[in-house]
CSV table of C-alpha atoms in Angstrom, one decimal:
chain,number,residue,atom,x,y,z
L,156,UNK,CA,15.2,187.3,285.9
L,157,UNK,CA,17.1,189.6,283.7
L,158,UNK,CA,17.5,188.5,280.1
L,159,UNK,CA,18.0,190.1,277.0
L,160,UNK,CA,15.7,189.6,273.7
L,161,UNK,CA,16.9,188.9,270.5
L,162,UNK,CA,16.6,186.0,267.2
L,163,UNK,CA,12.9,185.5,268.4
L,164,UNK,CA,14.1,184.5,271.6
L,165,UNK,CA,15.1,185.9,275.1
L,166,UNK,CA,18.5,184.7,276.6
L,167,UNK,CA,19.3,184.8,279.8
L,168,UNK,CA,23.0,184.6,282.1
L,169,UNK,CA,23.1,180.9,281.7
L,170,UNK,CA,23.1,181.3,277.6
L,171,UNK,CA,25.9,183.8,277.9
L,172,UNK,CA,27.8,185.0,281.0
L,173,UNK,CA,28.1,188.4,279.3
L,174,UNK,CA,24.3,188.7,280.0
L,175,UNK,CA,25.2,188.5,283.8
L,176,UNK,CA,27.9,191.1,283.8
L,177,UNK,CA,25.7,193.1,281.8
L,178,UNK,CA,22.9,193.0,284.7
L,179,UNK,CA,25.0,193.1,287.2
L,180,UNK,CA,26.1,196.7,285.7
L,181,UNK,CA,23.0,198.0,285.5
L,182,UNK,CA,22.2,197.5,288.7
L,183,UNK,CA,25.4,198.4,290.4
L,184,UNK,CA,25.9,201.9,288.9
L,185,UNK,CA,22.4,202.9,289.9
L,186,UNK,CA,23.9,202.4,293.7
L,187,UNK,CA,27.4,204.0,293.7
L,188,UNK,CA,27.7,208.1,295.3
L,189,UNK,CA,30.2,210.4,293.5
L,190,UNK,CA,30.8,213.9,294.7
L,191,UNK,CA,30.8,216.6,292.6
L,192,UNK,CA,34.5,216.6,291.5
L,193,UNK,CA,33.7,212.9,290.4
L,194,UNK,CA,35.5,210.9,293.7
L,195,UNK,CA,33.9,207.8,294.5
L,196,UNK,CA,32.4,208.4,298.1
L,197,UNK,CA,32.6,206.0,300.9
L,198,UNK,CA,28.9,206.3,301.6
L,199,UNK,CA,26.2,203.4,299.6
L,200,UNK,CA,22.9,203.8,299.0
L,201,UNK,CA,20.5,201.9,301.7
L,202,UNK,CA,19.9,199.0,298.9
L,203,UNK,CA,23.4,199.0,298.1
L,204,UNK,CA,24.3,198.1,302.3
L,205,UNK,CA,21.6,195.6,302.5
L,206,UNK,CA,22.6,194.0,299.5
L,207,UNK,CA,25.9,193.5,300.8
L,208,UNK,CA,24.9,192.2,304.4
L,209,UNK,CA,21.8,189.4,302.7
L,210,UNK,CA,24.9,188.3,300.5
L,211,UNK,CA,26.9,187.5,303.5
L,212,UNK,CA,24.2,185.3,304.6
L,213,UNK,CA,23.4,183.5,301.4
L,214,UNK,CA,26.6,184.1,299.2
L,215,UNK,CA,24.9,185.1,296.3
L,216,UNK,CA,26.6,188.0,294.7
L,217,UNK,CA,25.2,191.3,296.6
L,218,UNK,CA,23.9,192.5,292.8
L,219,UNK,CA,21.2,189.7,293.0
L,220,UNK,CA,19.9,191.8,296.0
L,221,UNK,CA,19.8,195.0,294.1
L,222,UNK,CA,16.3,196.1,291.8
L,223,UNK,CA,16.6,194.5,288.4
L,224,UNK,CA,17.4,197.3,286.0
L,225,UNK,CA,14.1,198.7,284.1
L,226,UNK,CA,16.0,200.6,281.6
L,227,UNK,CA,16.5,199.8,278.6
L,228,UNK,CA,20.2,199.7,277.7
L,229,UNK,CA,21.2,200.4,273.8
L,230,UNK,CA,24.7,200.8,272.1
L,231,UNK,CA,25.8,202.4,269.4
L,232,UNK,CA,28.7,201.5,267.0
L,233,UNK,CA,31.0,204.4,268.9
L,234,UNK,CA,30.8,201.6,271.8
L,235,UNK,CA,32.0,199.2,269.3
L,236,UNK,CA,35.2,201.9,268.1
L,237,UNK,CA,35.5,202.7,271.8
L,238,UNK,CA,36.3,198.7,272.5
L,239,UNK,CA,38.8,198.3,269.7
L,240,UNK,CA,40.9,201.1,271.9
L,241,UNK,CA,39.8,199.3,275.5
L,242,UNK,CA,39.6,195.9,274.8
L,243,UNK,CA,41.4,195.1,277.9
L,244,UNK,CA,38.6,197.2,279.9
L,245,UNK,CA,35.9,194.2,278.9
L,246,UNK,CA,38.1,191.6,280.8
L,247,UNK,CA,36.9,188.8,278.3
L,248,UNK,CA,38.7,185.8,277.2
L,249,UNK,CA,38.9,185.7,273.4
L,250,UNK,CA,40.3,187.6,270.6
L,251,UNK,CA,37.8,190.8,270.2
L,252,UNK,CA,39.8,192.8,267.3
L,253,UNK,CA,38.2,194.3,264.3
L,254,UNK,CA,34.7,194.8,263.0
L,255,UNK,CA,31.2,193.3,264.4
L,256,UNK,CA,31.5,191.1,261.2
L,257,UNK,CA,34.8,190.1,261.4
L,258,UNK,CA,34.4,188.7,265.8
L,259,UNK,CA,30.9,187.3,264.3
L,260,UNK,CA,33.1,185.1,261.6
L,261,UNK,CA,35.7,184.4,264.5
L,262,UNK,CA,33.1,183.0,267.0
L,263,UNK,CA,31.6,180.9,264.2
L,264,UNK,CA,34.3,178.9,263.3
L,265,UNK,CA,35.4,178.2,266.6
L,266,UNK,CA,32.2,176.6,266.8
L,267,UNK,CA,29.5,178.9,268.4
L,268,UNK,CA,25.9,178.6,266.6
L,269,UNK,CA,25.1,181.8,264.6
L,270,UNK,CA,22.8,183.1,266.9
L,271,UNK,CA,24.6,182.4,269.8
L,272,UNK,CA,27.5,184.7,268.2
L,273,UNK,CA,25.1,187.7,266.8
L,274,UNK,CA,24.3,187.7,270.2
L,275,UNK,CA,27.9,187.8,271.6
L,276,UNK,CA,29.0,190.6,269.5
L,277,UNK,CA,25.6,192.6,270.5
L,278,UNK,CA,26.5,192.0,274.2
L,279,UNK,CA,30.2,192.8,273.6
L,280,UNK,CA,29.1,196.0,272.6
L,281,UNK,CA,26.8,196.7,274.9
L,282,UNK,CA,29.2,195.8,277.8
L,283,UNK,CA,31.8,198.2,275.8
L,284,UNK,CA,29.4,201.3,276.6
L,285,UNK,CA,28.4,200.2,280.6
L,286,UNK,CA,32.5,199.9,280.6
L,287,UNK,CA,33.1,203.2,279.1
L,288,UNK,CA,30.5,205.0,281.0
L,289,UNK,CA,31.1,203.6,284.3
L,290,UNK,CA,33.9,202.0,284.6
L,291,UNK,CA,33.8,201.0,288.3
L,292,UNK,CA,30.2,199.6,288.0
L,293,UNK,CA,31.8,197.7,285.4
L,294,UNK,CA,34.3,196.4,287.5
L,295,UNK,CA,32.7,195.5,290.1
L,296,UNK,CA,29.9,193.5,287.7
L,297,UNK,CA,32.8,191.6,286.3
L,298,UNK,CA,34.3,190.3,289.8
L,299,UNK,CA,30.5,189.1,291.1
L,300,UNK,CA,29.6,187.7,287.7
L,301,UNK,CA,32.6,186.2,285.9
L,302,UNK,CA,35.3,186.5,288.8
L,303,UNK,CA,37.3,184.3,286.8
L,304,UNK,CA,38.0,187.0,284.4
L,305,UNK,CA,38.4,189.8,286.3
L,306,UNK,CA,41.5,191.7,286.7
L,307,UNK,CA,43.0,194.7,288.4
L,308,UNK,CA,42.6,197.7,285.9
L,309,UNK,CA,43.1,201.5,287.3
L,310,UNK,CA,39.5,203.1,287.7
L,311,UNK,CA,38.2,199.8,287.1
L,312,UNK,CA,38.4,198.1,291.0
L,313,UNK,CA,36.3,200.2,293.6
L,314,UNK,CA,36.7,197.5,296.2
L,315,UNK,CA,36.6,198.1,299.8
L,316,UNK,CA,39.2,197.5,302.2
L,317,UNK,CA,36.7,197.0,305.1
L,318,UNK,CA,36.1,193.0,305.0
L,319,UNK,CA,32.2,193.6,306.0
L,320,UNK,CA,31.7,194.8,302.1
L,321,UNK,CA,32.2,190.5,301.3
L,322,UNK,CA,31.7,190.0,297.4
L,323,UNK,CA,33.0,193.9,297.0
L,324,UNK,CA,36.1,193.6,300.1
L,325,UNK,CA,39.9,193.4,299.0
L,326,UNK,CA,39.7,190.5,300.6
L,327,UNK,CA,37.7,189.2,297.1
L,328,UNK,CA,39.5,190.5,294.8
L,329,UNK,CA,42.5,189.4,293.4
L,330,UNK,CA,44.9,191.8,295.0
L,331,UNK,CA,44.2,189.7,298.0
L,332,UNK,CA,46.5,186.8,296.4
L,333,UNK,CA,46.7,183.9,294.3
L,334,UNK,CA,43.4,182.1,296.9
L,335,UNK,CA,41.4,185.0,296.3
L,336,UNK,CA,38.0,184.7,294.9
L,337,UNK,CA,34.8,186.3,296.3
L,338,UNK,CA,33.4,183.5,298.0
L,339,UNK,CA,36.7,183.6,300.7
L,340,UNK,CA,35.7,187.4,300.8
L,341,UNK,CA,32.3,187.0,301.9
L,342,UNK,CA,33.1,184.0,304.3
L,343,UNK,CA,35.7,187.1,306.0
L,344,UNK,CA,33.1,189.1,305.7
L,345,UNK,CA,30.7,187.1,307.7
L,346,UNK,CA,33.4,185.9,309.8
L,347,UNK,CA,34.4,189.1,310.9
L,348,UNK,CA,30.3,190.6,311.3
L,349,UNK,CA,29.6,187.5,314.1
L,350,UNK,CA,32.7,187.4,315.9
L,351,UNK,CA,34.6,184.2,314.3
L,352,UNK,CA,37.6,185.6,313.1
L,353,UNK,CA,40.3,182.8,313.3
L,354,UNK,CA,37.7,180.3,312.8
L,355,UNK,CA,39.1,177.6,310.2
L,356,UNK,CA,35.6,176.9,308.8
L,357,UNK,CA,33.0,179.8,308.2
L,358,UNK,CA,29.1,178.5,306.6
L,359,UNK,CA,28.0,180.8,303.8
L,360,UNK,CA,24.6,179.7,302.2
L,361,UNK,CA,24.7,176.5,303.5
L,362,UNK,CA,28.7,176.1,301.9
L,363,UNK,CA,31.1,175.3,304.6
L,364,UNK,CA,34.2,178.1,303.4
L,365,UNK,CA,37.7,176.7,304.6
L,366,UNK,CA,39.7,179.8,306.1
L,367,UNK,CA,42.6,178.5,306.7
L,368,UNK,CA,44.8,180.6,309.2
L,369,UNK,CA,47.5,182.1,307.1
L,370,UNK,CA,44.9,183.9,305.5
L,371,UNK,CA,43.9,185.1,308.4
L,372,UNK,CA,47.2,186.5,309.4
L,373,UNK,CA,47.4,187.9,305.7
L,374,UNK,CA,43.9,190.2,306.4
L,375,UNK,CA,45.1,191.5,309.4
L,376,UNK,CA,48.6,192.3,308.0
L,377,UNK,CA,46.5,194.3,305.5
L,378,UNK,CA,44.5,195.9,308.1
L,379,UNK,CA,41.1,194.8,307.1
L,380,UNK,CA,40.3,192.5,310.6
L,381,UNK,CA,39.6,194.0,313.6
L,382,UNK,CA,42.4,193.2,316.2
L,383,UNK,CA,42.7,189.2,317.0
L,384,UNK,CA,44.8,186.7,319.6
């Protein structure tokens, strides 16, 4: 399990969804192929494709299946100036304006224990440089781990028009429509892999995914279905 140490302590995803995204990251920009003029290529590493193919058949989100990142991942207070100019590039809920001290007194008051909020504006940070760095590692962290949050930001949404990619397929992402979310991406995916396309109900790690038929008709408007009756 990937956690981060701090306080005396080691927190993991479930202390702060941040932590997730943050892992998620790692892992994802050790897998995506750019070509020497910096265009994202078509082509995944092996891991990368058999991440994606176990996460149709579980649902997790395809980073779980990638190597836990071994690295250790530092920021710098330039990550900190960088995020003050690209706050929108974090995709987080929350006012994040100012200094380290001044989102530390913010989180505070709303409530959040001290620790708890040292370690938000540390993970802040650290997001800030895996943002700025690689942007569409980034954005693809934030739609497996907070999907909730993510949002359709130029050079920040390297998703995949063919519906076998699942958690990383247009048809997760929000440009998909209001019913979007990655779960209905991976049960396309799957759907789509074993010949169900149509089918009204597609099992995903043991979840029964209801598909109903408009959004059917809306995937193969988009062209990401293979031809269906």
């Amino acid at each position: 399990m990937f956690t981060v140490d701090g306080a005396g302590r080691s927190w993991s995803a479930d202390d702060d969804r941040l932590i997730a995204t943050l892992d998620a990251g790692l892992r994802l920009k050790e897998q995506l192929i750019f070509s020497p003029d910096g265009r994202l290529l078509l082509d995944v590493e092996p891991a990368h494709l058999g991440a994606l193919h176990a996460s149709l058949d579980d649902g997790l989100p395809s980073y779980l299946h990638l190597p836990e990142p071994t690295e250790a991942w530092e920021s710098s207070p330039e990550d900190w100036d960088w995020l003050q100019c690209h706050a929108d590039r974090l995709m987080v809920s929350g006012d994040v304006s100012g200094s380290p001290s001044t989102v530390f007194d913010r989180l505070t008051a709303m409530g959040v224990d001290g620790l708890h909020a040292a370690l938000r504006v540390r993970l802040l940070r650290d997001c800030a440089r895996l943002a700025c760095e690689f942007p569409l590692a980034y954005g693809l962290a934030v739609l497996q781990s907070r999907p909730k949050e993510f949002r359709m930001i130029d050079g920040m949404c390297p998703v995949h028009a063919d519906s076998l990619w699942g958690w990383e397929s247009v048809c997760a992402a929000p440009v998909f429509g209001a019913r979007s979310n990655p779960l209905l991406g991976v049960a396309i995916g799957r759907a789509v892999r074993d010949g169900m396309v149509g089918f009204e109900h597609v099992q995903v790690g043991g979840r029964v995914v209801h598909v109903p038929m408009d959004v059917w008709l809306q995937a193969d408007s988009m062209g990401v279905l293979v031809p269906f009756d």
